[in-house]
PDB file of C-alpha atoms in Angstrom:
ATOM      1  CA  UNK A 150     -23.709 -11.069  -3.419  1.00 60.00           C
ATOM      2  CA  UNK A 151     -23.988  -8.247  -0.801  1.00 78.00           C
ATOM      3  CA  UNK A 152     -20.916  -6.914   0.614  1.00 91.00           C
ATOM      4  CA  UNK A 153     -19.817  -6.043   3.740  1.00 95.00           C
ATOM      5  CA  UNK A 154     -22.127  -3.742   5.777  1.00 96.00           C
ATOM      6  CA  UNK A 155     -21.343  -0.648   8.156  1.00 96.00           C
ATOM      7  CA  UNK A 156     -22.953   1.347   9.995  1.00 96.00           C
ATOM      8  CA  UNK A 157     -22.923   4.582  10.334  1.00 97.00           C
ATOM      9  CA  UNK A 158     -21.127   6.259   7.657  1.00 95.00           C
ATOM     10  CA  UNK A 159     -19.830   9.025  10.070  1.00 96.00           C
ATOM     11  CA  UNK A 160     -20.083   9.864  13.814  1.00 97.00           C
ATOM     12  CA  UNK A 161     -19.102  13.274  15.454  1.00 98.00           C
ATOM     13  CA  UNK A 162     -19.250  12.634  19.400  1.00 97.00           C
ATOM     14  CA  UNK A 163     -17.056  14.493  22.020  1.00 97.00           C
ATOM     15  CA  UNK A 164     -14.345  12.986  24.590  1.00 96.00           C
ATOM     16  CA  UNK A 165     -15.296  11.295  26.931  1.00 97.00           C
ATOM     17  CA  UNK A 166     -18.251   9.955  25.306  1.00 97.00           C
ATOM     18  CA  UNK A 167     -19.295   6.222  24.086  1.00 97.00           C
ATOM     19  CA  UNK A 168     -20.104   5.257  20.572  1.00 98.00           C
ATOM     20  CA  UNK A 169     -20.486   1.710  18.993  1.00 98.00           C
ATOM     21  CA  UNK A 170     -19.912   0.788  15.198  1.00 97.00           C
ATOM     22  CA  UNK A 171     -21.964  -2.094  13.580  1.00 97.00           C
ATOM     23  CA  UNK A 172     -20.724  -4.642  11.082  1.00 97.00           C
ATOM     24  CA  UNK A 173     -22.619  -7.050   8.873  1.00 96.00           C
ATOM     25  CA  UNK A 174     -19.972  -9.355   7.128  1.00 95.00           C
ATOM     26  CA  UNK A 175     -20.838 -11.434   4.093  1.00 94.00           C
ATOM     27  CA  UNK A 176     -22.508 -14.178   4.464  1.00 93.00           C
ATOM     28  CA  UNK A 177     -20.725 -17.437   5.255  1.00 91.00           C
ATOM     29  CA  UNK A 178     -17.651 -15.403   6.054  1.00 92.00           C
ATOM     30  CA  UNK A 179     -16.423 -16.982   9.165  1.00 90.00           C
ATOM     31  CA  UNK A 180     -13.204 -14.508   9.637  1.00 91.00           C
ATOM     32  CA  UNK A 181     -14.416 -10.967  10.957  1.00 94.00           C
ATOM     33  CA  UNK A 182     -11.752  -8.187  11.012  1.00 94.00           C
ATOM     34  CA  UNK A 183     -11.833  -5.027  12.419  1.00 97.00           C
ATOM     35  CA  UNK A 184      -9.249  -2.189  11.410  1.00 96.00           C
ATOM     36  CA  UNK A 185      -8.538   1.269  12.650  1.00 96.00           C
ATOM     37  CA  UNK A 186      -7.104   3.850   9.793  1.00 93.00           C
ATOM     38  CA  UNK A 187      -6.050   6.623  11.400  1.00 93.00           C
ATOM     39  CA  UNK A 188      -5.401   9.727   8.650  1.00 87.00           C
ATOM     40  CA  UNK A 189      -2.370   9.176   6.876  1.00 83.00           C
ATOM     41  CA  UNK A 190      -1.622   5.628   7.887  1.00 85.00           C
ATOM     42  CA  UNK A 191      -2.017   2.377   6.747  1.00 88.00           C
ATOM     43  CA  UNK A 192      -5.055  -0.044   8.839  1.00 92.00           C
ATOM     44  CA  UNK A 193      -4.155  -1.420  11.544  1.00 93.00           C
ATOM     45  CA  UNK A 194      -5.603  -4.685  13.307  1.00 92.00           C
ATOM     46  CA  UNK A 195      -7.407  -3.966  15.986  1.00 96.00           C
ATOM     47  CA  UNK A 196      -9.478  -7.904  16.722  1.00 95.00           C
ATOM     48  CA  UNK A 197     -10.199 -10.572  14.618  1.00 93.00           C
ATOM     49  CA  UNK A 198     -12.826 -13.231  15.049  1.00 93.00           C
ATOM     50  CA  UNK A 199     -12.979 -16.872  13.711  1.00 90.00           C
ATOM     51  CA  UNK A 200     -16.827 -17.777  14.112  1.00 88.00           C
ATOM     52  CA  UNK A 201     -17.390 -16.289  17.014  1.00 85.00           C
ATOM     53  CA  UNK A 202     -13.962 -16.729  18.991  1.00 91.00           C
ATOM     54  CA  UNK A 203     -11.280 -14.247  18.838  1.00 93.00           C
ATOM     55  CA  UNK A 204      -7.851 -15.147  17.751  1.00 90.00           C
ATOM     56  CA  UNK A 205      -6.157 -11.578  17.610  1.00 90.00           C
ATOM     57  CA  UNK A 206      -6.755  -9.198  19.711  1.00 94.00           C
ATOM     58  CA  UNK A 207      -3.158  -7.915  21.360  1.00 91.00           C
ATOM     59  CA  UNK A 208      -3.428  -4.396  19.107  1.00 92.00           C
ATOM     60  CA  UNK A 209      -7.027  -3.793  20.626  1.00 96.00           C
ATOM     61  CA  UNK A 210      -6.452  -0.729  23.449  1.00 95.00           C
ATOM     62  CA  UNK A 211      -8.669  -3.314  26.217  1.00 95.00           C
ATOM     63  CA  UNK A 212      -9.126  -0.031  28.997  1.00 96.00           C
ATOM     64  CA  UNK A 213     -11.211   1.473  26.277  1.00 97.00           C
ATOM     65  CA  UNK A 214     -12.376  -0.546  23.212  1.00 98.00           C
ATOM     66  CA  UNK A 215     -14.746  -3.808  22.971  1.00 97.00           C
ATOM     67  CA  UNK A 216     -15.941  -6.142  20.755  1.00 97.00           C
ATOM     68  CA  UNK A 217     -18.119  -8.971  20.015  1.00 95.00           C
ATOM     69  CA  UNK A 218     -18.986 -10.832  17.279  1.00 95.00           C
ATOM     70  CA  UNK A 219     -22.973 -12.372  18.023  1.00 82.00           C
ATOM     71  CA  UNK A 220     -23.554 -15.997  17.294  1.00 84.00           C
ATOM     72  CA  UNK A 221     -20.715 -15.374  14.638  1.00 82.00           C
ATOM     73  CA  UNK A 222     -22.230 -13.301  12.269  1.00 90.00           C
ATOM     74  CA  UNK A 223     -22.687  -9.978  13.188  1.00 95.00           C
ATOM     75  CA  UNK A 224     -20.318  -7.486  15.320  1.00 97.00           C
ATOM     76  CA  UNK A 225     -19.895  -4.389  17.126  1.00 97.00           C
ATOM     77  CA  UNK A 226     -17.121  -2.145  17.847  1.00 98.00           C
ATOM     78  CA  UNK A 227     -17.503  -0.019  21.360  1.00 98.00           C
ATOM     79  CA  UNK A 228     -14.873   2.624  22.302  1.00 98.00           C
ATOM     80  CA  UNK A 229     -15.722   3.770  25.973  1.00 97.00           C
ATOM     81  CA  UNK A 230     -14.595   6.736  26.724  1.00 96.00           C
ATOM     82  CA  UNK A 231     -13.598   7.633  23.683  1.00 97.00           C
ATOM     83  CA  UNK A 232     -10.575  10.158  23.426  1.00 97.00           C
ATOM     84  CA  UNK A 233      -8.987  12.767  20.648  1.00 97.00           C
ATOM     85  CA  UNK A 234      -6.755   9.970  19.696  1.00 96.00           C
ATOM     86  CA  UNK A 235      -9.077   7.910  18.418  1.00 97.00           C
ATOM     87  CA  UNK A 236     -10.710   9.560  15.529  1.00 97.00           C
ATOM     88  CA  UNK A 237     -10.148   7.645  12.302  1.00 97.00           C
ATOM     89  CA  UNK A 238     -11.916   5.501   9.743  1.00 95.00           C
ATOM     90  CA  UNK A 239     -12.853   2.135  11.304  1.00 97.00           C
ATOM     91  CA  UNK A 240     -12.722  -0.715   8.790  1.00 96.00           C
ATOM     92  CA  UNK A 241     -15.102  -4.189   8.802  1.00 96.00           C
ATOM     93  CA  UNK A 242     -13.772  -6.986   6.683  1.00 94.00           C
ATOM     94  CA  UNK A 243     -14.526 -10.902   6.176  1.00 93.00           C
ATOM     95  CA  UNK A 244     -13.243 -13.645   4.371  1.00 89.00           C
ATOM     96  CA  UNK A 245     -14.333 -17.317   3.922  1.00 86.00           C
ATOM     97  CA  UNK A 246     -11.886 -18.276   6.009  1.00 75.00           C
ATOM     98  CA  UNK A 247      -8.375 -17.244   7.852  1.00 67.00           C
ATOM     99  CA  UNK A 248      -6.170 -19.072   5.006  1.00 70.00           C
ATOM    100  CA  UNK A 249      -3.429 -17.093   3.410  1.00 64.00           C
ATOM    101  CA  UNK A 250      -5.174 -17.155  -0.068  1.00 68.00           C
ATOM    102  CA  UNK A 251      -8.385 -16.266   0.846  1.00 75.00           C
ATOM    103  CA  UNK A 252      -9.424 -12.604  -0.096  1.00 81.00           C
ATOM    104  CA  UNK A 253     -10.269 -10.549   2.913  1.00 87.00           C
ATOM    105  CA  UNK A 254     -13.584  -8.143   1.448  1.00 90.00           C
ATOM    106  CA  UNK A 255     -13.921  -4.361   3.262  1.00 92.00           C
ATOM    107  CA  UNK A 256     -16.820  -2.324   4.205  1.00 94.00           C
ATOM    108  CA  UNK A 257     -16.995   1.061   3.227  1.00 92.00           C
ATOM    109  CA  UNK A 258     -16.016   2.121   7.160  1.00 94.00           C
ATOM    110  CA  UNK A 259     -17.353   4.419  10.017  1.00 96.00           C
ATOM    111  CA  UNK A 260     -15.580   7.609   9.903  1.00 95.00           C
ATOM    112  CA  UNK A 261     -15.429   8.661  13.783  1.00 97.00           C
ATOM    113  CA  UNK A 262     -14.289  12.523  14.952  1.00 97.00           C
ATOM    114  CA  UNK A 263     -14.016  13.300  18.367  1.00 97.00           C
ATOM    115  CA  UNK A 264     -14.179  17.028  19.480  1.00 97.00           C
TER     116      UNK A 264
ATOM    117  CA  UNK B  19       8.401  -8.968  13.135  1.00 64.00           C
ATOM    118  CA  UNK B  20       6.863  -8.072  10.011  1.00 69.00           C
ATOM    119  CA  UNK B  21       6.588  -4.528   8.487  1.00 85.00           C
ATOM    120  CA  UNK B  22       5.787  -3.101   4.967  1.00 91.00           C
ATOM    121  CA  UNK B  23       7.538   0.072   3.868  1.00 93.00           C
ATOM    122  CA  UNK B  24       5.726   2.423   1.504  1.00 95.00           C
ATOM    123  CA  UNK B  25       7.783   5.450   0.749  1.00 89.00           C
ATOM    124  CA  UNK B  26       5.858   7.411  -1.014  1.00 94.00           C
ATOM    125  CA  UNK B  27       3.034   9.157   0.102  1.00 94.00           C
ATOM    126  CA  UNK B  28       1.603  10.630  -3.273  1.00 96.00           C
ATOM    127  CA  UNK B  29       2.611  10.338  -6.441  1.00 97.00           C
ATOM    128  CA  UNK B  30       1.314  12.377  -8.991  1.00 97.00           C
ATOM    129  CA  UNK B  31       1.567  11.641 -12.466  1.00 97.00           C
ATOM    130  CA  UNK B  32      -0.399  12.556 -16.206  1.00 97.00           C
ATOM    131  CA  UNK B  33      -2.687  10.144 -17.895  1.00 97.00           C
ATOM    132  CA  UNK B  34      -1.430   7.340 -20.270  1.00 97.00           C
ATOM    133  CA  UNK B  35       2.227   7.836 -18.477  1.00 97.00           C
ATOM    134  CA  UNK B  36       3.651   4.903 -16.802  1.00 97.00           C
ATOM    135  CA  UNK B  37       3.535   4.450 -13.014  1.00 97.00           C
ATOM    136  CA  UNK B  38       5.822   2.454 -10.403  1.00 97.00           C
ATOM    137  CA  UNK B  39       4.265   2.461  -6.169  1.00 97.00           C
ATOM    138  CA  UNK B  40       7.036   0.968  -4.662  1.00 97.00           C
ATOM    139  CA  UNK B  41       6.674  -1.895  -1.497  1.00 96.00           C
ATOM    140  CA  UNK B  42       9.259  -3.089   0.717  1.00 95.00           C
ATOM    141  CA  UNK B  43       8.744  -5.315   3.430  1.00 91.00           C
ATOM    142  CA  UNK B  44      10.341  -7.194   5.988  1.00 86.00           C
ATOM    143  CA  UNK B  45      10.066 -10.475   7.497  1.00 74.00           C
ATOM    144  CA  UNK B  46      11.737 -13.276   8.629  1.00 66.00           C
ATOM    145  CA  UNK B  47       9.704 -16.115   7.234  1.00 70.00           C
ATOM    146  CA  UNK B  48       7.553 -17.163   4.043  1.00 70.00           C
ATOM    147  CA  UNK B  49       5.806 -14.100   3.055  1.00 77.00           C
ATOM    148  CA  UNK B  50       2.651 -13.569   1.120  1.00 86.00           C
ATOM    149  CA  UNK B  51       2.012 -10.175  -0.482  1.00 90.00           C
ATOM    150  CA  UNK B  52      -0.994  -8.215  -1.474  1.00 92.00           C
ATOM    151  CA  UNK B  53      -1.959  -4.855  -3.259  1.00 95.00           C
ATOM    152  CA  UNK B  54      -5.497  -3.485  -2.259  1.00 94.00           C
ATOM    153  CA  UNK B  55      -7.066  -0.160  -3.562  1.00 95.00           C
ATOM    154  CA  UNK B  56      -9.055   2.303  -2.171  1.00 92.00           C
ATOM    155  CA  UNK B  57     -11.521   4.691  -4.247  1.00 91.00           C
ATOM    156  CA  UNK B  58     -12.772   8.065  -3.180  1.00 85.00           C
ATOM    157  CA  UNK B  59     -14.992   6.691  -0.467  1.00 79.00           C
ATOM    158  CA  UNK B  60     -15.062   3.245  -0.762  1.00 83.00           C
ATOM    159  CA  UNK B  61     -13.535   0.551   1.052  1.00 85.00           C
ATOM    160  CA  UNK B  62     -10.369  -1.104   0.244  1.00 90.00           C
ATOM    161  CA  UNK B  63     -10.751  -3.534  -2.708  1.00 91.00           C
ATOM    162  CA  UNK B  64      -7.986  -6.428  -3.626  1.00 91.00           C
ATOM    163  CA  UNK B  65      -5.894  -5.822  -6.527  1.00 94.00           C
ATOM    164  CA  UNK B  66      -3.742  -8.780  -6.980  1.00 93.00           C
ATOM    165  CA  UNK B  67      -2.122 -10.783  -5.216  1.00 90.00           C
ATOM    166  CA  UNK B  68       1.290 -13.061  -4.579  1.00 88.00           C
ATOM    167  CA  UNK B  69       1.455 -16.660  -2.777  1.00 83.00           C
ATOM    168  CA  UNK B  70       3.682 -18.510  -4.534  1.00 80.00           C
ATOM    169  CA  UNK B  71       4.916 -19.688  -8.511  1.00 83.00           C
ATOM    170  CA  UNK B  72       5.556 -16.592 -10.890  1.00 84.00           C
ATOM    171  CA  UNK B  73       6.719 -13.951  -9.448  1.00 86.00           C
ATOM    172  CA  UNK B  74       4.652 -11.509 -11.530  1.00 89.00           C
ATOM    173  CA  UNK B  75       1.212 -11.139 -11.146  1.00 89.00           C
ATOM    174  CA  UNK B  76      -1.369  -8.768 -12.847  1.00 88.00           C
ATOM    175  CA  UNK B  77      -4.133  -7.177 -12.482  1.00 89.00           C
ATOM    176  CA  UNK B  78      -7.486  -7.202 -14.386  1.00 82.00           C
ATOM    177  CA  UNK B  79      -7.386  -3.415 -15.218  1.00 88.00           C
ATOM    178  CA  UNK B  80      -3.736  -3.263 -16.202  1.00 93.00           C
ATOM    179  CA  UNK B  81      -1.212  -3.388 -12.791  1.00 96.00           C
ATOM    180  CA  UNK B  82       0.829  -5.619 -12.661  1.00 96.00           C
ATOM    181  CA  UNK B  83       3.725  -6.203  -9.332  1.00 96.00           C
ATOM    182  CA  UNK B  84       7.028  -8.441  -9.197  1.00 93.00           C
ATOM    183  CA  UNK B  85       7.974 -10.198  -5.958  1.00 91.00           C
ATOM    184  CA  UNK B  86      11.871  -9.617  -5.631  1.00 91.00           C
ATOM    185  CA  UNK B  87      13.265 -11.902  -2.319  1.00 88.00           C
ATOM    186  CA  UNK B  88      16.621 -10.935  -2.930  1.00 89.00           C
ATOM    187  CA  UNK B  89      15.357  -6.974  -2.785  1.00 90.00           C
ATOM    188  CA  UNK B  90      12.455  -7.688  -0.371  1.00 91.00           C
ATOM    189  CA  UNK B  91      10.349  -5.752  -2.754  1.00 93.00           C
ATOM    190  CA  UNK B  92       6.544  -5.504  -4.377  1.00 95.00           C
ATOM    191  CA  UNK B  93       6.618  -2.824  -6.745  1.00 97.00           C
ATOM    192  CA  UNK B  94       2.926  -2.311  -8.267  1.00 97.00           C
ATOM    193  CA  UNK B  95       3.557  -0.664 -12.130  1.00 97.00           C
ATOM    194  CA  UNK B  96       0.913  -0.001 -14.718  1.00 97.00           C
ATOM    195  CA  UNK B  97       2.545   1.363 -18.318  1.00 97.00           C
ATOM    196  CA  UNK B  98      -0.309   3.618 -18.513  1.00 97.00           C
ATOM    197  CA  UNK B  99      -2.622   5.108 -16.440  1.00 97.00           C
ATOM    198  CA  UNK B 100      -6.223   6.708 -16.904  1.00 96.00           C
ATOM    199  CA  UNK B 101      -7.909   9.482 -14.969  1.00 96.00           C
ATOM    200  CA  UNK B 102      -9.929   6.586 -12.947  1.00 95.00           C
ATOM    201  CA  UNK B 103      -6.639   4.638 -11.506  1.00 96.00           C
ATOM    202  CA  UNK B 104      -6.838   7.921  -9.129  1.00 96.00           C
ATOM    203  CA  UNK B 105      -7.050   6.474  -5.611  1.00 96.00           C
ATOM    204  CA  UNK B 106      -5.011   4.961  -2.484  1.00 95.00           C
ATOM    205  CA  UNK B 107      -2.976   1.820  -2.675  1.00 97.00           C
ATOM    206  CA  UNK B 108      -1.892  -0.342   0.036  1.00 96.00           C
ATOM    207  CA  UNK B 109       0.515  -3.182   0.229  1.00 95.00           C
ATOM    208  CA  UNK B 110       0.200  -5.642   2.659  1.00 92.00           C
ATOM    209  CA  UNK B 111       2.194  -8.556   3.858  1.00 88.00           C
ATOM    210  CA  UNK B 112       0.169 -11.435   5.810  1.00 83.00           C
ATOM    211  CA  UNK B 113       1.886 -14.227   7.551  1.00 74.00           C
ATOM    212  CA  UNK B 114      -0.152 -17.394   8.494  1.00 70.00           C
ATOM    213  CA  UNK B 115       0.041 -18.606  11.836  1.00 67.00           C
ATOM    214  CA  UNK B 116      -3.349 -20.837  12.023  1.00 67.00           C
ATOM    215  CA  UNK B 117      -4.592 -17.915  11.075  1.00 70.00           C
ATOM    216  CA  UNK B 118      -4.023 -15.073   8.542  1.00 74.00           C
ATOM    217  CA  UNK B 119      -2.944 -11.467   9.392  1.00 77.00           C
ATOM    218  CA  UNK B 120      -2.708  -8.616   7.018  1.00 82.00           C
ATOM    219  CA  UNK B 121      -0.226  -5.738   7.649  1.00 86.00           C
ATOM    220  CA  UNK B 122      -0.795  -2.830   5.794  1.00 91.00           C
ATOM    221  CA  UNK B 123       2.044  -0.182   4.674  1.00 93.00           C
ATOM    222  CA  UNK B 124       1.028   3.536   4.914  1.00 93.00           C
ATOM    223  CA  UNK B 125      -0.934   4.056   1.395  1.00 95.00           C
ATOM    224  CA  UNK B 126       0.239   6.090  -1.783  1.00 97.00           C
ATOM    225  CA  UNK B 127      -2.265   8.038  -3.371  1.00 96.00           C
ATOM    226  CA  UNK B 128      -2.091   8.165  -6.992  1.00 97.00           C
ATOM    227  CA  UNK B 129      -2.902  11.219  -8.382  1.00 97.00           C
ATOM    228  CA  UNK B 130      -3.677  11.470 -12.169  1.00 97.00           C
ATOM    229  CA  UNK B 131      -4.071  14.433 -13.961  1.00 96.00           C
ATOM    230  CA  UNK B 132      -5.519  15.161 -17.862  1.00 95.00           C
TER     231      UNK B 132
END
C-alpha cells in the first residue's frame, strides 16, 4: 500500500512570496490533515478535511494560508504572502476515517525556509 | 482545553540502558492517548496507542506506556534500547467531537549512544 505523498521535499522562497505544497493521501482515506511543525515544537493543526468538506480549520492563519482538498482526494496547501514566521516542516496525513481509533498515517513533509 | 506536556526535550542515554519519555496531559473529558515516532527524515509513524481496557500497552519493537488518570500521565519506557530507537517521539492526546483531533506535545529526541 502506498503511503502518503508530498511534494516537494524542500522549498527556499523569500517573504513576500507564494508557494503551494501538494498532498496525495492514501487511498480511501477520507480524513485529510494538514500540520505545521515549526522547529522545536510539536505539529500543530492547521485544516482538516472529511471527503472534501472541512471540519477544522480555526488554527489555519485565513489572511494568508489556503486550502483545498479536490473531489476529496487530493490537496494543496497555499501560503500567500508568505512571511519569516512561517518556515517549518508542513505535515500531510490521512486516516480511514475521523474515529478516535483510527490511525492517522504521515507524509514525509515539505520543509519550507523563507529568507 | 486540552494540552500535552512533554518536559524533556532530549534525552540522551547508552545502548541496552533503560529509558522513561515522560507525557502529561490535560483535559477535562475522556481522553485517548497516542505515542508516534519520527526517524531521521521520515514522517511521524504510530507507536502504540491507548483507548480504553488495560492501561498498558506495548509496542512491537519493545516500548511499552501506562495510562495513569489519577497522575494524568503517559510515560513511554523501553528496558533497553538499541542504537536504532534514536529519533523524536511525540505524545498526543485526541478528543472526539464527530470528529477526531490530535494534539501533539513538543517531541523528545532520544539520543542513543554505543
Amino acid at each position: 500500500e502506498a503511503g502518503v505523498a508530498q511534494s516537494p521535499r524542500y522549498k527556499i522562497i523569500e517573504k513576500r512570496q507564494s508557494v503551494a505544497f501538494w498532498c496525495n493521501p492514501i487511498s480511501g482515506h477520507a480524513t485529510l490533515y494538514w500540520y505545521q511543525q515549526i522547529l522545536g515544537q510539536g505539529p500543530k493543526l492547521l485544516i482538516q478535511f472529511q471527503n472534501n468538506g472541512v471540519v477544522d480549520d480555526s488554527q489555519l492563519p485565513k489572511d494568508r494560508f489556503s486550502a483545498e482538498r479536490l473531489k476529496g482526494v487530493d490537496s494543496t496547501l497555499k501560503i500567500q504572502p508568505a512571511k519569516l514566521e512561517d518556515s517549518a516542516v508542513y505535515l500531510c496525513a490521512s486516516s480511514l476515517e475521523s474515529s478516535v481509533n483510527t490511525e492517522a498515517f504521515f507524509g514525509q513533509g515539505t520543509r519550507l525556509t523563507v529568507v | 482545553a486540552q494540552s500535552v506536556t512533554q518536559l524533556d526535550s532530549q534525552v540522551p542515554v547508552f545502548e541496552e540502558a533503560p529509558v522513561e519519555l515522560r507525557c502529561n496531559y490535560s483535559s477535562s473529558v475522556s481522553v485517548y492517548l497516542f505515542w508516534y515516532v519520527q526517524y531521521p527524515n521520515q514522517g511521524l509513524q504510530l507507536l502504540l496507542k491507548y483507548l480504553s481496557g488495560s492501561t498498558l500497552v506495548e509496542s512491537i519493537n519493545g516500548f511499552e506506556a501506562e495510562f495513569n488518570k489519577s497522575q494524568t500521565s503517559f510515560h513511554l519506557r523501553k528496558p533497553s534500547v538499541h542504537i536504532s530507537d534514536t529519533a523524536e517521539y511525540f505524545c498526543a492526546v485526541s478528543l472526539y467531537t464527530g470528529f477526531q483531533k490530535l494534539v501533539f506535545g513538543t517531541g523528545t529526541r532520544l539520543l542513543v549512544s554505543p
